[in-house]
Short mmCIF file of C-alpha atoms in Angstrom, two decimals:
data_model
loop_
_atom_site.label_atom_id
_atom_site.label_comp_id
_atom_site.label_asym_id
_atom_site.label_seq_id
_atom_site.Cartn_x
_atom_site.Cartn_y
_atom_site.Cartn_z
CA MET A 1 0.00 0.00 0.00
CA ASP A 2 1.28 3.48 -0.87
CA ALA A 3 2.57 5.32 2.20
CA ARG A 4 0.30 8.31 1.58
CA ILE A 5 -2.84 6.14 1.48
CA GLU A 6 -1.82 4.24 4.59
CA ILE A 7 -1.14 7.48 6.49
CA PHE A 8 -4.44 8.96 5.28
CA TRP A 9 -6.42 6.08 6.81
CA GLN A 10 -4.39 6.41 9.98
CA ALA A 11 -5.40 10.08 10.07
CA VAL A 12 -9.08 9.12 9.62
CA ALA A 13 -8.84 6.71 12.55
CA VAL A 14 -7.12 9.31 14.73
CA ALA A 15 -9.74 11.92 13.79
CA MET A 16 -12.58 9.58 14.77
CA ALA A 17 -10.87 8.81 18.07
CA MET A 18 -10.40 12.55 18.73
CA ILE A 19 -14.06 13.30 18.00
CA VAL A 20 -15.35 10.53 20.26
CA GLY A 21 -12.81 11.35 22.96
CA SER A 22 -13.69 15.05 22.90
CA LEU A 23 -17.41 14.28 23.23
CA ILE A 24 -16.80 11.91 26.14
CA LEU A 25 -14.54 14.41 27.87
CA GLY A 26 -17.08 17.18 27.32
CA CYS A 27 -19.91 15.05 28.73
CA LEU A 28 -17.91 14.10 31.82
CA LEU A 29 -16.87 17.70 32.37
CA PHE A 30 -20.32 19.27 32.03
CA ILE A 31 -22.13 16.53 33.97
CA ARG A 32 -19.70 17.14 36.81
CA VAL A 33 -20.26 20.90 36.59
CA GLU A 34 -24.05 20.68 36.44
CA GLN A 35 -24.54 17.78 38.85
CA ASN A 36 -27.98 17.33 37.31
CA LEU A 37 -28.67 14.53 34.86
CA TYR A 38 -32.11 16.04 34.11
CA LYS A 39 -30.23 18.56 32.00
CA ALA A 40 -28.67 15.80 29.93
CA LYS A 41 -29.75 17.38 26.65
CA PHE A 42 -28.10 20.67 27.53
CA THR A 43 -25.08 18.77 28.80
CA LEU A 44 -24.73 16.99 25.45
CA PHE A 45 -25.15 20.28 23.59
CA ALA A 46 -22.54 21.99 25.76
CA SER A 47 -20.16 19.05 25.48
CA SER A 48 -20.54 19.09 21.69
CA GLN A 49 -19.59 22.76 21.65
CA PHE A 50 -16.62 21.95 23.87
CA ALA A 51 -15.62 19.08 21.60
CA TYR A 52 -15.74 21.14 18.44
CA PHE A 53 -13.76 23.91 20.10
CA MET A 54 -11.08 21.38 20.96
CA LEU A 55 -11.13 19.90 17.46
CA MET A 56 -10.91 23.32 15.85
CA PHE A 57 -7.99 24.25 18.07
CA ALA A 58 -6.26 20.97 17.24
CA SER A 59 -6.92 21.45 13.55
CA ILE A 60 -5.52 24.99 13.50
CA PHE A 61 -2.50 23.88 15.53
CA LEU A 62 -1.79 20.97 13.20
CA MET A 63 -2.27 23.12 10.12
CA ASN A 64 0.11 25.83 11.33
CA ALA A 65 2.60 23.92 13.43
CA GLY A 66 2.48 20.39 12.07
CA GLY A 67 4.62 21.14 9.07
CA VAL A 68 6.96 23.89 10.22
CA ALA A 69 9.62 22.87 7.74
CA GLY A 70 7.13 22.58 4.90
CA SER A 71 4.29 20.54 3.48
CA ALA A 72 4.52 16.80 3.00
CA LEU A 73 1.45 16.87 0.76
CA ASP A 74 3.35 19.04 -1.72
CA GLY A 75 6.58 17.13 -1.14
CA SER A 76 7.69 13.68 -2.21
CA ASN A 77 8.91 10.38 -0.79
CA GLU A 78 10.66 8.80 -3.74
CA GLY A 79 13.95 7.00 -3.87
CA GLY A 80 14.38 7.00 -0.11
CA HIS A 81 14.39 10.80 -0.01
CA TYR A 82 11.67 12.54 1.99
CA ILE A 83 11.11 16.10 0.85
CA LEU A 84 9.00 18.87 2.40
CA VAL A 85 8.09 21.91 0.34
CA ALA A 86 7.51 25.40 1.74
CA LYS A 87 7.12 28.42 -0.57
CA GLY A 88 9.11 26.76 -3.32
CA ARG A 89 11.88 25.74 -0.94
CA GLN A 90 12.59 22.02 -0.52
CA THR A 91 13.84 20.49 2.70
CA GLU A 92 14.95 16.89 3.05
CA VAL A 93 13.90 15.30 6.33
CA THR A 94 13.86 11.89 7.93
CA GLN A 95 11.18 9.36 7.10
CA ALA A 96 9.63 9.59 10.57
CA TYR A 97 9.43 13.39 10.42
CA TRP A 98 7.89 13.28 6.92
CA GLU A 99 5.29 10.73 8.01
CA TRP A 100 4.33 12.72 11.12
CA THR A 101 4.05 15.90 9.05
CA LEU A 102 1.85 14.16 6.47
CA LEU A 103 -0.32 12.68 9.24
CA GLY A 104 -0.75 16.13 10.79
CA GLU A 105 -1.72 17.68 7.47
CA TYR A 106 -4.26 14.96 6.70
CA LEU A 107 -5.64 15.15 10.22
CA SER A 108 -6.04 18.93 10.18
CA ARG A 109 -7.95 18.79 6.90
CA ILE A 110 -10.20 15.96 8.07
CA LEU A 111 -11.05 17.83 11.29
CA MET A 112 -11.73 21.06 9.44
CA PHE A 113 -13.95 19.17 6.99
CA VAL A 114 -15.95 17.68 9.89
CA ILE A 115 -16.29 21.10 11.56
CA VAL A 116 -17.37 22.89 8.37
CA LEU A 117 -19.79 20.10 7.48
CA THR A 118 -21.32 20.22 10.95
CA ILE A 119 -21.72 24.00 10.90
CA ALA A 120 -23.32 23.80 7.45
CA GLY A 121 -25.68 21.10 8.71
CA ILE A 122 -26.67 23.19 11.74
CA ILE A 123 -27.40 26.22 9.53
CA ALA A 124 -29.36 24.14 7.01
CA HIS A 125 -31.35 22.47 9.79
CA ALA A 126 -32.17 25.83 11.38
CA LYS A 127 -33.33 27.28 8.06
CA PHE A 128 -35.38 24.20 7.23
CA ARG A 129 -36.98 24.20 10.68
CA GLU A 130 -37.77 27.91 10.36
CA TYR A 131 -39.46 27.35 7.00
CA GLY A 132 -41.10 23.99 7.52
CA ARG A 133 -41.64 23.73 11.24
CA TYR A 134 -45.39 23.53 10.93
CA LEU A 135 -45.67 23.52 7.14
CA ILE A 136 -46.91 19.94 7.02
CA SER A 137 -49.28 20.40 9.94
CA ARG A 138 -50.79 23.49 8.35
CA THR A 139 -51.77 21.47 5.28
CA LEU A 140 -53.39 18.65 7.21
CA ALA A 141 -56.62 20.50 7.95
CA PRO A 142 -58.25 23.75 6.85
CA ARG A 143 -57.97 26.59 9.29
CA GLY A 144 -61.26 28.17 8.45
CA PRO A 145 -63.84 28.11 11.22
CA HIS A 146 -66.29 25.23 11.33
CA PRO A 147 -69.81 26.20 10.14
CA TYR A 148 -71.27 25.87 13.62
CA LEU A 149 -68.85 28.55 14.82
CA ASN A 150 -70.66 31.09 12.69
CA ASN A 151 -73.39 31.02 15.32
CA MET A 152 -70.90 32.34 17.87
CA GLN A 153 -69.87 35.44 15.96
CA ALA A 154 -72.14 37.69 18.01
CA LEU A 155 -70.56 36.51 21.27
CA PRO A 156 -67.55 38.19 22.88
CA PHE A 157 -64.37 36.46 21.81
CA GLU A 158 -63.73 35.17 25.35
CA ASP A 159 -66.99 33.20 25.13
CA GLN A 160 -66.24 32.09 21.58
CA PHE A 161 -62.89 30.77 22.76
CA ARG A 162 -64.41 28.84 25.67
CA ASN A 163 -67.14 27.36 23.44
CA TRP A 164 -64.56 26.35 20.86
CA LEU A 165 -62.45 24.66 23.53
CA ARG A 166 -65.45 22.84 24.94
CA ALA A 167 -66.39 21.54 21.49
CA SER A 168 -62.78 20.66 20.61
CA LEU A 169 -62.12 18.73 23.81
CA SER A 170 -65.56 17.21 24.34
CA ASP A 171 -64.46 13.74 23.24
CA GLY A 172 -61.01 14.04 24.75
CA PRO A 173 -57.70 13.53 22.94
CA PRO A 174 -55.97 10.16 22.48
CA ALA A 175 -54.33 8.70 25.56
CA ASP A 176 -50.84 9.18 24.09
CA VAL A 177 -51.18 12.99 23.91
CA VAL A 178 -48.86 14.42 26.57
CA GLY A 179 -48.84 18.09 25.59
CA PHE A 180 -51.20 20.67 24.09
CA ALA A 181 -50.03 23.62 22.00
CA PHE A 182 -52.03 26.70 21.05
CA ASN A 183 -50.59 28.26 17.90
CA LEU A 184 -51.29 31.82 16.83
CA TYR A 185 -51.29 32.19 13.03
CA GLU A 186 -52.42 34.53 10.25
CA PRO A 187 -55.38 33.03 8.32
CA GLY A 188 -55.02 35.45 5.41
CA ASP A 189 -58.49 34.63 4.04
CA ASP A 190 -60.68 36.52 6.50
CA PRO A 191 -60.87 40.33 6.26
CA ASP A 192 -62.38 40.51 9.75
CA SER A 193 -59.57 38.56 11.41
CA LYS A 194 -55.89 39.39 11.45
CA PHE A 195 -55.04 36.32 13.53
CA GLY A 196 -56.39 32.90 14.39
CA VAL A 197 -55.60 30.31 17.03
CA GLU A 198 -55.35 26.55 16.59
CA LEU A 199 -55.02 23.65 18.99
CA VAL A 200 -52.86 20.55 18.48
CA GLY A 201 -51.77 17.66 20.68
CA ALA A 202 -48.25 16.21 20.75
CA ASP A 203 -46.89 12.89 21.97
CA GLU A 204 -44.07 14.58 23.85
CA PHE A 205 -43.58 17.58 26.10
CA LYS A 206 -40.27 19.28 26.88
CA LEU A 207 -40.17 22.11 29.35
CA HIS A 208 -37.00 23.68 27.95
CA ASP A 209 -37.41 22.92 24.24
CA SER A 210 -40.00 24.77 22.14
CA ASP A 211 -39.85 22.23 19.29
CA TRP A 212 -41.96 19.55 20.97
CA PRO A 213 -45.26 20.61 19.26
CA CYS A 214 -43.70 19.61 15.92
CA GLU A 215 -44.48 16.00 16.88
CA GLU A 216 -48.24 16.59 16.75
CA ILE A 217 -50.43 13.51 16.66
CA TRP A 218 -53.86 14.97 17.30
CA GLU A 219 -56.08 17.86 16.25
CA PRO A 220 -59.73 18.57 17.04
CA ASN A 221 -62.41 18.47 14.37
CA THR A 222 -62.42 22.26 14.48
CA ARG A 223 -58.69 22.91 14.44
CA GLY A 224 -58.71 26.70 14.22
CA LEU A 225 -60.67 29.67 15.52
CA HIS A 226 -60.43 33.09 13.90
CA ILE A 227 -59.91 35.96 16.33
CA PRO A 228 -61.96 39.12 15.62
CA ARG A 229 -59.78 42.07 14.72
CA ASN A 230 -61.49 44.24 17.34
CA TYR A 231 -60.14 41.85 19.98
CA SER A 232 -56.71 41.00 18.58
CA GLY A 233 -55.68 44.31 17.04
CA ASP A 234 -52.96 44.26 14.37
CA ASP A 235 -49.99 43.51 16.63
CA TRP A 236 -49.28 39.82 17.09
CA GLU A 237 -47.44 40.36 20.37
CA GLY A 238 -50.42 42.22 21.82
CA CYS A 239 -52.77 39.51 20.58
CA LEU A 240 -50.53 36.83 22.06
CA ALA A 241 -50.54 38.61 25.43
CA LYS A 242 -54.36 38.77 25.47
CA LEU A 243 -54.61 35.13 24.46
CA ARG A 244 -52.14 34.17 27.19
CA GLU A 245 -54.24 35.81 29.90
CA LEU A 246 -57.42 34.25 28.53
CA LEU A 247 -55.84 30.80 28.44
CA LYS A 248 -54.57 31.18 32.00
CA GLU A 249 -58.10 32.07 33.13
CA VAL A 250 -59.44 28.95 31.44
CA LEU A 251 -56.74 26.74 32.95
CA ALA A 252 -57.46 28.10 36.41
CA GLY A 253 -61.13 27.10 36.15
CA ASP A 254 -62.94 23.82 36.74
CA SER A 255 -64.54 23.34 33.34
CA VAL A 256 -64.24 20.05 31.50
CA ALA A 257 -61.97 21.74 28.96
CA ALA A 258 -59.70 23.03 31.74
CA GLN A 259 -59.50 19.60 33.34
CA THR A 260 -58.67 18.03 29.98
CA LEU A 261 -55.93 20.57 29.35
CA ARG A 262 -54.48 19.94 32.81
CA SER A 263 -54.58 16.17 32.32
CA VAL A 264 -51.42 16.27 30.20
CA GLU A 265 -47.88 17.27 31.17
CA GLY A 266 -47.98 20.80 29.81
CA VAL A 267 -49.70 23.46 27.70
CA GLY A 268 -47.81 25.83 25.41
CA LEU A 269 -48.69 28.99 23.51
CA GLY A 270 -46.83 30.80 20.75
CA PHE A 271 -46.80 32.14 17.22
CA VAL A 272 -46.81 29.27 14.76
CA ASP A 273 -43.36 30.05 13.33
CA GLY A 274 -41.83 31.38 16.53
CA ASP A 275 -40.88 30.27 20.00
CA LEU A 276 -43.33 28.58 22.30
CA GLU A 277 -43.84 29.58 25.92
CA ILE A 278 -45.16 27.24 28.58
CA VAL A 279 -48.43 28.56 30.01
CA TRP A 280 -48.93 25.64 32.37
CA HIS A 281 -47.09 22.45 33.23
CA ARG A 282 -47.57 19.72 35.76
CA PRO A 283 -45.37 20.19 38.83
CA ALA A 284 -42.49 17.77 39.13
CA GLY A 285 -43.32 14.65 41.08
CA GLU A 286 -47.03 14.58 40.32
#
């Protein structure tokens, strides 16, 4: 086997060992710092950052210091002579030094490739999540109000909201629903409503992660309720604040809808393409 190919695969093996070792070291370090395994997800995230910092440092060091006398990639190893090349200048070195230099150059490039690929993946994932977070869920059911809701138009929105909840939760969600999410959205097809609210159920609930509603498994027959413009106004943050207070009032009551909402692990509220805040969650230990 050619020496360059053999050293390349050695560099791949070393890079894999460095990645795994950095992750393990990061996990051990941050678990010891936090002393709380409940934060395991954040520990893994922090340890990953630590690992990539270490790998980037190692890569830069190898790239700048690994071949001080020159580059083995640009050099040669023919006829028993091992040549490094730096800015057109050739330097003959020992076989061991040439092999270590070549290993360092391969290793630095592999680590940088892994780092760049990971960063690109994170950016692509964030952009995709921003665009398609609820794109599929929004196409599953129309957001227009159910015909029977037309009879509620004369009622104050607070009463419309309670009636909608009662109708939506009358049969109860599936047993595997562990979290409810109320999503504020812009219907776009109703001149009298700037915003609407929809209800979905998810099979997971995470107190410190606003992505859990993406795993929705349930929706009521009447998924969405349009909010009259005279109640919501044109500012989504103001509308969200009013909806938050209304939802808290409902959750504090003893209605069947309130009891159903409190039967799961948590209830969230947020704009459909934004962050989700937890309006209510079951206390730990219950």
